Amino acid sequence: MNINNKIAFLGGGNMARSLISGLLKSGVEASQLHVSDPDEANRALLHADFAIATGSSNQVAITNADIVVFAVKPQVLKDVISELTIDANCTKLFISIAAGIPEPMIHKWLGFDAAIVRCMPNTPALVESGATALFANAQVNSQQHDTAESIMRAVGLTVWLERESDMDAVTALSGSGPAYFFLVMEAMEQSAIKMGLDAKIARILCLQTALGAAKLAIEVQQDPAELRKKVTSPGGTTEAAITEFQNGGMMELFSRGLFAAQQRAKSLADELGD
Ligand SMILES: NC(=O)c1ccc[n+]([C@@H]2O[C@H](COP(=O)([O-])OP(=O)(O)OC[C@H]3O[C@@H](n4cnc5c(N)ncnc54)[C@H](OP(=O)(O)O)[C@@H]3O)[C@@H](O)[C@H]2O)c1
């Protein structure tokens, strides 16, 4: 990975840890990274695991950084930014992974025309299989654009959004999406157990089926609807189940679920903002 910049992480929780681990694995030097976090025990762990600089001061962390990653919870981001003293002429890139905080709000809290990339990663980033959507404001130059992408690619796939307003749909799809798949797995497992299958066997078959289905869809690059039709023989077992799902309104239910998540993402931004 071609990142030569110094990167400061404000907040050293789960997501920062995944990004740091991914960056180090992809060739970034430990000396390029600095994490600030209030929890001393957490800082000691981060230092022990990754041999990176850690500290309790966000201001110290950002001093020599070219890139500042806001990896704190959305509820504390405003305070974290407001407490920083930053030269308005600086060329730092600010990357926010805080869910639900729009770029104009970060811009306002920073108080100058900063280069900002807003990202929406998801939980599988913790195992380097994340899906992250990124949005860059007009101040982000092409080098910063590439660097932001490289940082998030350290934990999985990345896509750029042209309109920040699409971030709410992304939140509904990939941000919250892992939980929908967990729910489907939960439902399938419970049904198998009801049919008399041993719980351990149900779990392992269910998980491998989920992984295999996703891998197949990615590798053959076919429309999921086509893939489904291919494995659904007329009069067969799969068709019996799919017919039940469709008659039960599963497509409409998912549509309503994702719409509810999108609406909630919109309202969260209002609750978290000024
Ligand atoms: N985890 C995910 O899958 C996921 C997915 C999408 C987006 N995100 C976003 O990623 C961000 C981080 O999530 P996370 O799961 O990594 O949360 P997390 O594990 O709670 O990490 C946040 C860290 O920030 C620390 N912190 C609190 N106040 C701070 C301050 N003033 N200055 C510096 N650090 C401070 C926290 O310390 P204490 O615990 O001691 O308070 C904690 O170690 C969130 O904004 C979230 O919306 C996460």
GROMACS .gro file of C-alpha atoms and ligand atoms in nm:
model
  322
    1MET     CA    1   0.000   0.000   0.000
    2ASN     CA    2   0.134   0.339  -0.097
    3ILE     CA    3   0.056   0.547   0.212
    4ASN     CA    4   0.346   0.760   0.329
    5ASN     CA    5   0.143   0.989   0.551
    6LYS     CA    6   0.124   1.012   0.924
    7ILE     CA    7  -0.219   0.904   1.045
    8ALA     CA    8  -0.378   0.996   1.378
    9PHE     CA    9  -0.674   0.799   1.508
   10LEU     CA   10  -0.892   0.983   1.757
   11GLY     CA   11  -1.058   0.698   1.942
   12GLY     CA   12  -0.892   0.358   1.968
   13GLY     CA   13  -1.196   0.130   1.985
   14ASN     CA   14  -1.305  -0.162   1.769
   15MET     CA   15  -1.308   0.014   1.436
   16ALA     CA   16  -0.977   0.196   1.485
   17ARG     CA   17  -0.817  -0.131   1.596
   18SER     CA   18  -0.938  -0.304   1.277
   19LEU     CA   19  -0.813  -0.022   1.058
   20ILE     CA   20  -0.476  -0.015   1.234
   21SER     CA   21  -0.438  -0.390   1.203
   22GLY     CA   22  -0.534  -0.380   0.834
   23LEU     CA   23  -0.300  -0.089   0.761
   24LEU     CA   24  -0.003  -0.257   0.929
   25LYS     CA   25  -0.071  -0.581   0.739
   26SER     CA   26  -0.079  -0.386   0.414
   27GLY     CA   27   0.266  -0.239   0.470
   28VAL     CA   28   0.208   0.086   0.660
   29GLU     CA   29   0.484   0.139   0.921
   30ALA     CA   30   0.390   0.147   1.289
   31SER     CA   31   0.580   0.478   1.315
   32GLN     CA   32   0.321   0.638   1.081
   33LEU     CA   33   0.037   0.575   1.326
   34HIS     CA   34  -0.071   0.747   1.647
   35VAL     CA   35  -0.385   0.674   1.850
   36SER     CA   36  -0.545   0.884   2.118
   37ASP     CA   37  -0.793   0.729   2.358
   38PRO     CA   38  -0.898   0.820   2.714
   39ASP     CA   39  -0.870   0.463   2.845
   40GLU     CA   40  -0.520   0.389   2.971
   41ALA     CA   41  -0.567   0.011   2.965
   42ASN     CA   42  -0.689   0.028   2.606
   43ARG     CA   43  -0.390   0.241   2.506
   44ALA     CA   44  -0.154  -0.010   2.667
   45LEU     CA   45  -0.320  -0.292   2.471
   46LEU     CA   46  -0.296  -0.101   2.143
   47HIS     CA   47   0.070  -0.031   2.208
   48ALA     CA   48   0.141  -0.392   2.306
   49ASP     CA   49  -0.040  -0.533   2.003
   50PHE     CA   50   0.079  -0.293   1.735
   51ALA     CA   51   0.385  -0.105   1.874
   52ILE     CA   52   0.228   0.226   1.774
   53ALA     CA   53   0.238   0.560   1.954
   54THR     CA   54  -0.057   0.615   2.186
   55GLY     CA   55  -0.163   0.899   2.411
   56SER     CA   56  -0.456   1.053   2.592
   57SER     CA   57  -0.444   1.385   2.407
   58ASN     CA   58  -0.628   1.426   2.077
   59GLN     CA   59  -0.443   1.753   2.022
   60VAL     CA   60  -0.101   1.586   2.052
   61ALA     CA   61  -0.214   1.304   1.820
   62ILE     CA   62  -0.310   1.540   1.540
   63THR     CA   63  -0.008   1.772   1.567
   64ASN     CA   64   0.214   1.594   1.315
   65ALA     CA   65  -0.059   1.403   1.135
   66ASP     CA   66  -0.137   1.444   0.765
   67ILE     CA   67  -0.455   1.245   0.812
   68VAL     CA   68  -0.688   1.255   1.110
   69VAL     CA   69  -0.937   0.970   1.147
   70PHE     CA   70  -1.234   1.045   1.370
   71ALA     CA   71  -1.303   0.699   1.518
   72VAL     CA   72  -1.505   0.802   1.823
   73LYS     CA   73  -1.874   0.737   1.878
   74PRO     CA   74  -2.101   0.981   1.692
   75GLN     CA   75  -2.233   1.122   2.022
   76VAL     CA   76  -1.891   1.256   2.125
   77LEU     CA   77  -1.763   1.372   1.785
   78LYS     CA   78  -1.880   1.730   1.823
   79ASP     CA   79  -1.696   1.772   2.156
   80VAL     CA   80  -1.386   1.600   2.023
   81ILE     CA   81  -1.368   1.832   1.721
   82SER     CA   82  -1.459   2.145   1.915
   83GLU     CA   83  -1.175   2.086   2.163
   84LEU     CA   84  -0.911   2.073   1.887
   85THR     CA   85  -0.706   2.373   1.783
   86ILE     CA   86  -0.633   2.343   1.412
   87ASP     CA   87  -0.467   2.587   1.175
   88ALA     CA   88  -0.733   2.681   0.919
   89ASN     CA   89  -0.464   2.676   0.646
   90CYS     CA   90  -0.356   2.321   0.724
   91THR     CA   91  -0.355   2.058   0.450
   92LYS     CA   92  -0.468   1.775   0.673
   93LEU     CA   93  -0.728   1.529   0.550
   94PHE     CA   94  -1.005   1.454   0.799
   95ILE     CA   95  -1.171   1.114   0.769
   96SER     CA   96  -1.482   1.047   0.972
   97ILE     CA   97  -1.616   0.696   1.023
   98ALA     CA   98  -1.880   0.816   1.271
   99ALA     CA   99  -2.218   0.679   1.164
  100GLY     CA  100  -2.485   0.934   1.084
  101ILE     CA  101  -2.278   1.255   1.103
  102PRO     CA  102  -2.299   1.438   0.769
  103GLU     CA  103  -2.003   1.620   0.617
  104PRO     CA  104  -2.158   1.971   0.656
  105MET     CA  105  -2.181   1.914   1.030
  106ILE     CA  106  -1.814   1.808   1.056
  107HIS     CA  107  -1.723   2.104   0.837
  108LYS     CA  108  -1.912   2.340   1.068
  109TRP     CA  109  -1.755   2.194   1.384
  110LEU     CA  110  -1.406   2.221   1.233
  111GLY     CA  111  -1.485   2.580   1.141
  112PHE     CA  112  -1.288   2.608   0.817
  113ASP     CA  113  -1.285   2.469   0.462
  114ALA     CA  114  -1.121   2.141   0.555
  115ALA     CA  115  -1.074   1.841   0.329
  116ILE     CA  116  -1.320   1.587   0.467
  117VAL     CA  117  -1.404   1.230   0.371
  118ARG     CA  118  -1.704   1.076   0.537
  119CYS     CA  119  -1.716   0.696   0.544
  120MET     CA  120  -1.974   0.435   0.632
  121PRO     CA  121  -1.796   0.108   0.709
  122ASN     CA  122  -1.968  -0.201   0.848
  123THR     CA  123  -1.895  -0.458   1.118
  124PRO     CA  124  -1.723  -0.720   0.896
  125ALA     CA  125  -1.440  -0.464   0.878
  126LEU     CA  126  -1.343  -0.624   1.209
  127VAL     CA  127  -1.241  -0.933   1.008
  128GLU     CA  128  -1.111  -0.742   0.704
  129SER     CA  129  -1.427  -0.816   0.504
  130GLY     CA  130  -1.599  -0.481   0.542
  131ALA     CA  131  -1.790  -0.282   0.283
  132THR     CA  132  -1.728   0.092   0.308
  133ALA     CA  133  -1.893   0.374   0.116
  134LEU     CA  134  -1.698   0.700   0.103
  135PHE     CA  135  -1.795   1.056   0.022
  136ALA     CA  136  -1.540   1.334  -0.034
  137ASN     CA  137  -1.612   1.704  -0.012
  138ALA     CA  138  -1.486   1.949  -0.275
  139GLN     CA  139  -1.170   2.031  -0.075
  140VAL     CA  140  -1.034   1.676  -0.102
  141ASN     CA  141  -0.759   1.658  -0.366
  142SER     CA  142  -0.693   1.351  -0.580
  143GLN     CA  143  -0.404   1.230  -0.367
  144GLN     CA  144  -0.612   1.256  -0.049
  145HIS     CA  145  -0.896   1.081  -0.232
  146ASP     CA  146  -0.667   0.786  -0.313
  147THR     CA  147  -0.522   0.778   0.037
  148ALA     CA  148  -0.867   0.771   0.200
  149GLU     CA  149  -0.964   0.484  -0.028
  150SER     CA  150  -0.643   0.293   0.056
  151ILE     CA  151  -0.703   0.335   0.429
  152MET     CA  152  -1.055   0.197   0.413
  153ARG     CA  153  -0.952  -0.077   0.170
  154ALA     CA  154  -0.727  -0.211   0.445
  155VAL     CA  155  -1.048  -0.354   0.600
  156GLY     CA  156  -1.242  -0.456   0.288
  157LEU     CA  157  -1.415  -0.327  -0.021
  158THR     CA  158  -1.472   0.043  -0.094
  159VAL     CA  159  -1.713   0.239  -0.313
  160TRP     CA  160  -1.733   0.615  -0.366
  161LEU     CA  161  -2.060   0.806  -0.352
  162GLU     CA  162  -2.113   1.116  -0.563
  163ARG     CA  163  -2.404   1.236  -0.347
  164GLU     CA  164  -2.377   1.236   0.028
  165SER     CA  165  -2.754   1.195   0.049
  166ASP     CA  166  -2.702   0.834  -0.069
  167MET     CA  167  -2.526   0.761   0.261
  168ASP     CA  168  -2.862   0.696   0.432
  169ALA     CA  169  -2.946   0.423   0.181
  170VAL     CA  170  -2.593   0.282   0.224
  171THR     CA  171  -2.650   0.279   0.599
  172ALA     CA  172  -2.974   0.085   0.542
  173LEU     CA  173  -2.805  -0.160   0.302
  174SER     CA  174  -2.447  -0.235   0.407
  175GLY     CA  175  -2.420  -0.045   0.737
  176SER     CA  176  -2.706  -0.230   0.904
  177GLY     CA  177  -2.699  -0.519   0.655
  178PRO     CA  178  -2.482  -0.763   0.850
  179ALA     CA  179  -2.755  -0.780   1.117
  180TYR     CA  180  -3.018  -0.872   0.854
  181PHE     CA  181  -2.804  -1.166   0.744
  182PHE     CA  182  -2.752  -1.265   1.110
  183LEU     CA  183  -3.130  -1.261   1.152
  184VAL     CA  184  -3.176  -1.484   0.847
  185MET     CA  185  -2.910  -1.721   0.984
  186GLU     CA  186  -3.084  -1.720   1.322
  187ALA     CA  187  -3.419  -1.803   1.161
  188MET     CA  188  -3.271  -2.082   0.947
  189GLU     CA  189  -3.085  -2.233   1.241
  190GLN     CA  190  -3.392  -2.227   1.465
  191SER     CA  191  -3.603  -2.393   1.196
  192ALA     CA  192  -3.343  -2.666   1.147
  193ILE     CA  193  -3.330  -2.730   1.522
  194LYS     CA  194  -3.712  -2.753   1.529
  195MET     CA  195  -3.682  -3.020   1.261
  196GLY     CA  196  -3.464  -3.218   1.502
  197LEU     CA  197  -3.115  -3.128   1.382
  198ASP     CA  198  -2.839  -3.103   1.641
  199ALA     CA  199  -2.771  -2.735   1.727
  200LYS     CA  200  -2.399  -2.754   1.649
  201ILE     CA  201  -2.462  -2.918   1.314
  202ALA     CA  202  -2.735  -2.662   1.234
  203ARG     CA  203  -2.495  -2.377   1.318
  204ILE     CA  204  -2.204  -2.497   1.108
  205LEU     CA  205  -2.416  -2.588   0.807
  206CYS     CA  206  -2.598  -2.255   0.825
  207LEU     CA  207  -2.279  -2.048   0.849
  208GLN     CA  208  -2.101  -2.234   0.569
  209THR     CA  209  -2.412  -2.201   0.350
  210ALA     CA  210  -2.418  -1.824   0.408
  211LEU     CA  211  -2.046  -1.795   0.331
  212GLY     CA  212  -2.073  -2.023   0.028
  213ALA     CA  213  -2.373  -1.838  -0.116
  214ALA     CA  214  -2.197  -1.500  -0.083
  215LYS     CA  215  -1.871  -1.637  -0.229
  216LEU     CA  216  -2.055  -1.795  -0.521
  217ALA     CA  217  -2.248  -1.475  -0.596
  218ILE     CA  218  -1.924  -1.273  -0.587
  219GLU     CA  219  -1.721  -1.515  -0.797
  220VAL     CA  220  -1.972  -1.588  -1.074
  221GLN     CA  221  -2.084  -1.222  -1.082
  222GLN     CA  222  -2.442  -1.306  -1.165
  223ASP     CA  223  -2.762  -1.139  -1.064
  224PRO     CA  224  -2.874  -1.302  -0.733
  225ALA     CA  225  -3.221  -1.352  -0.883
  226GLU     CA  226  -3.063  -1.555  -1.167
  227LEU     CA  227  -2.857  -1.758  -0.923
  228ARG     CA  228  -3.168  -1.831  -0.720
  229LYS     CA  229  -3.361  -1.944  -1.029
  230LYS     CA  230  -3.071  -2.171  -1.129
  231VAL     CA  231  -3.086  -2.361  -0.801
  232THR     CA  232  -3.467  -2.374  -0.789
  233SER     CA  233  -3.590  -2.677  -0.982
  234PRO     CA  234  -3.963  -2.676  -1.060
  235GLY     CA  235  -4.145  -2.889  -0.806
  236GLY     CA  236  -3.831  -2.926  -0.593
  237THR     CA  237  -3.749  -2.854  -0.228
  238THR     CA  238  -3.601  -2.507  -0.284
  239GLU     CA  239  -3.907  -2.400  -0.479
  240ALA     CA  240  -4.131  -2.518  -0.195
  241ALA     CA  241  -3.948  -2.290   0.050
  242ILE     CA  242  -3.913  -1.991  -0.184
  243THR     CA  243  -4.285  -2.003  -0.265
  244GLU     CA  244  -4.363  -1.988   0.107
  245PHE     CA  245  -4.125  -1.691   0.153
  246GLN     CA  246  -4.270  -1.504  -0.143
  247ASN     CA  247  -4.630  -1.574  -0.046
  248GLY     CA  248  -4.544  -1.448   0.302
  249GLY     CA  249  -4.438  -1.113   0.153
  250MET     CA  250  -4.065  -1.144   0.215
  251MET     CA  251  -3.961  -0.902  -0.063
  252GLU     CA  252  -4.201  -0.634   0.066
  253LEU     CA  253  -4.088  -0.697   0.423
  254PHE     CA  254  -3.722  -0.636   0.331
  255SER     CA  255  -3.819  -0.328   0.139
  256ARG     CA  256  -4.003  -0.193   0.445
  257GLY     CA  257  -3.714  -0.286   0.673
  258LEU     CA  258  -3.452  -0.108   0.465
  259PHE     CA  259  -3.677   0.194   0.422
  260ALA     CA  260  -3.721   0.214   0.801
  261ALA     CA  261  -3.342   0.200   0.846
  262GLN     CA  262  -3.294   0.476   0.585
  263GLN     CA  263  -3.550   0.699   0.760
  264ARG     CA  264  -3.386   0.632   1.098
  265ALA     CA  265  -3.044   0.725   0.954
  266LYS     CA  266  -3.192   1.056   0.836
  267SER     CA  267  -3.344   1.137   1.174
  268LEU     CA  268  -3.029   1.035   1.365
  269ALA     CA  269  -2.833   1.305   1.185
  270ASP     CA  270  -3.086   1.561   1.313
  271GLU     CA  271  -3.065   1.427   1.669
  272LEU     CA  272  -2.684   1.429   1.672
  273GLY     CA  273  -2.645   1.767   1.510
  274ASP     CA  274  -2.703   2.120   1.634
  275LIG     N1  275  -1.806  -0.097   1.484
  275LIG     C1  276  -1.866  -0.091   1.365
  275LIG     O1  277  -1.896  -0.191   1.303
  275LIG     C2  278  -1.895   0.041   1.299
  275LIG     C3  279  -1.959   0.041   1.174
  275LIG     C4  280  -1.981   0.165   1.112
  275LIG     C5  281  -1.940   0.281   1.171
  275LIG     N2  282  -1.879   0.276   1.293
  275LIG     C6  283  -1.841   0.401   1.355
  275LIG     O2  284  -1.707   0.395   1.398
  275LIG     C7  285  -1.692   0.477   1.513
  275LIG     C8  286  -1.618   0.398   1.619
  275LIG     O3  287  -1.695   0.282   1.649
  275LIG     P1  288  -1.634   0.167   1.738
  275LIG     O4  289  -1.722   0.050   1.721
  275LIG     O5  290  -1.488   0.155   1.713
  275LIG     O6  291  -1.660   0.231   1.883
  275LIG     P2  292  -1.578   0.207   2.018
  275LIG     O7  293  -1.524   0.068   2.019
  275LIG     O8  294  -1.665   0.253   2.129
  275LIG     O9  295  -1.455   0.307   2.002
  275LIG     C9  296  -1.459   0.442   2.033
  275LIG    C10  297  -1.337   0.474   2.118
  275LIG    O10  298  -1.329   0.614   2.134
  275LIG    C11  299  -1.290   0.638   2.268
  275LIG     N3  300  -1.322   0.774   2.308
  275LIG    C12  301  -1.427   0.820   2.380
  275LIG     N4  302  -1.420   0.952   2.398
  275LIG    C13  303  -1.305   0.992   2.335
  275LIG    C14  304  -1.242   1.118   2.319
  275LIG     N5  305  -1.295   1.230   2.369
  275LIG     N6  306  -1.126   1.122   2.250
  275LIG    C15  307  -1.072   1.011   2.197
  275LIG     N7  308  -1.128   0.889   2.210
  275LIG    C16  309  -1.243   0.880   2.278
  275LIG    C17  310  -1.366   0.534   2.345
  275LIG    O11  311  -1.313   0.520   2.476
  275LIG     P3  312  -1.415   0.475   2.593
  275LIG    O12  313  -1.466   0.340   2.554
  275LIG    O13  314  -1.326   0.473   2.714
  275LIG    O14  315  -1.522   0.578   2.597
  275LIG    C18  316  -1.343   0.411   2.258
  275LIG    O15  317  -1.221   0.346   2.288
  275LIG    C19  318  -1.832   0.517   1.558
  275LIG    O16  319  -1.854   0.653   1.527
  275LIG    C20  320  -1.923   0.430   1.478
  275LIG    O17  321  -2.041   0.499   1.443
  275LIG    C21  322  -1.855   0.159   1.358
   0.00000   0.00000   0.00000
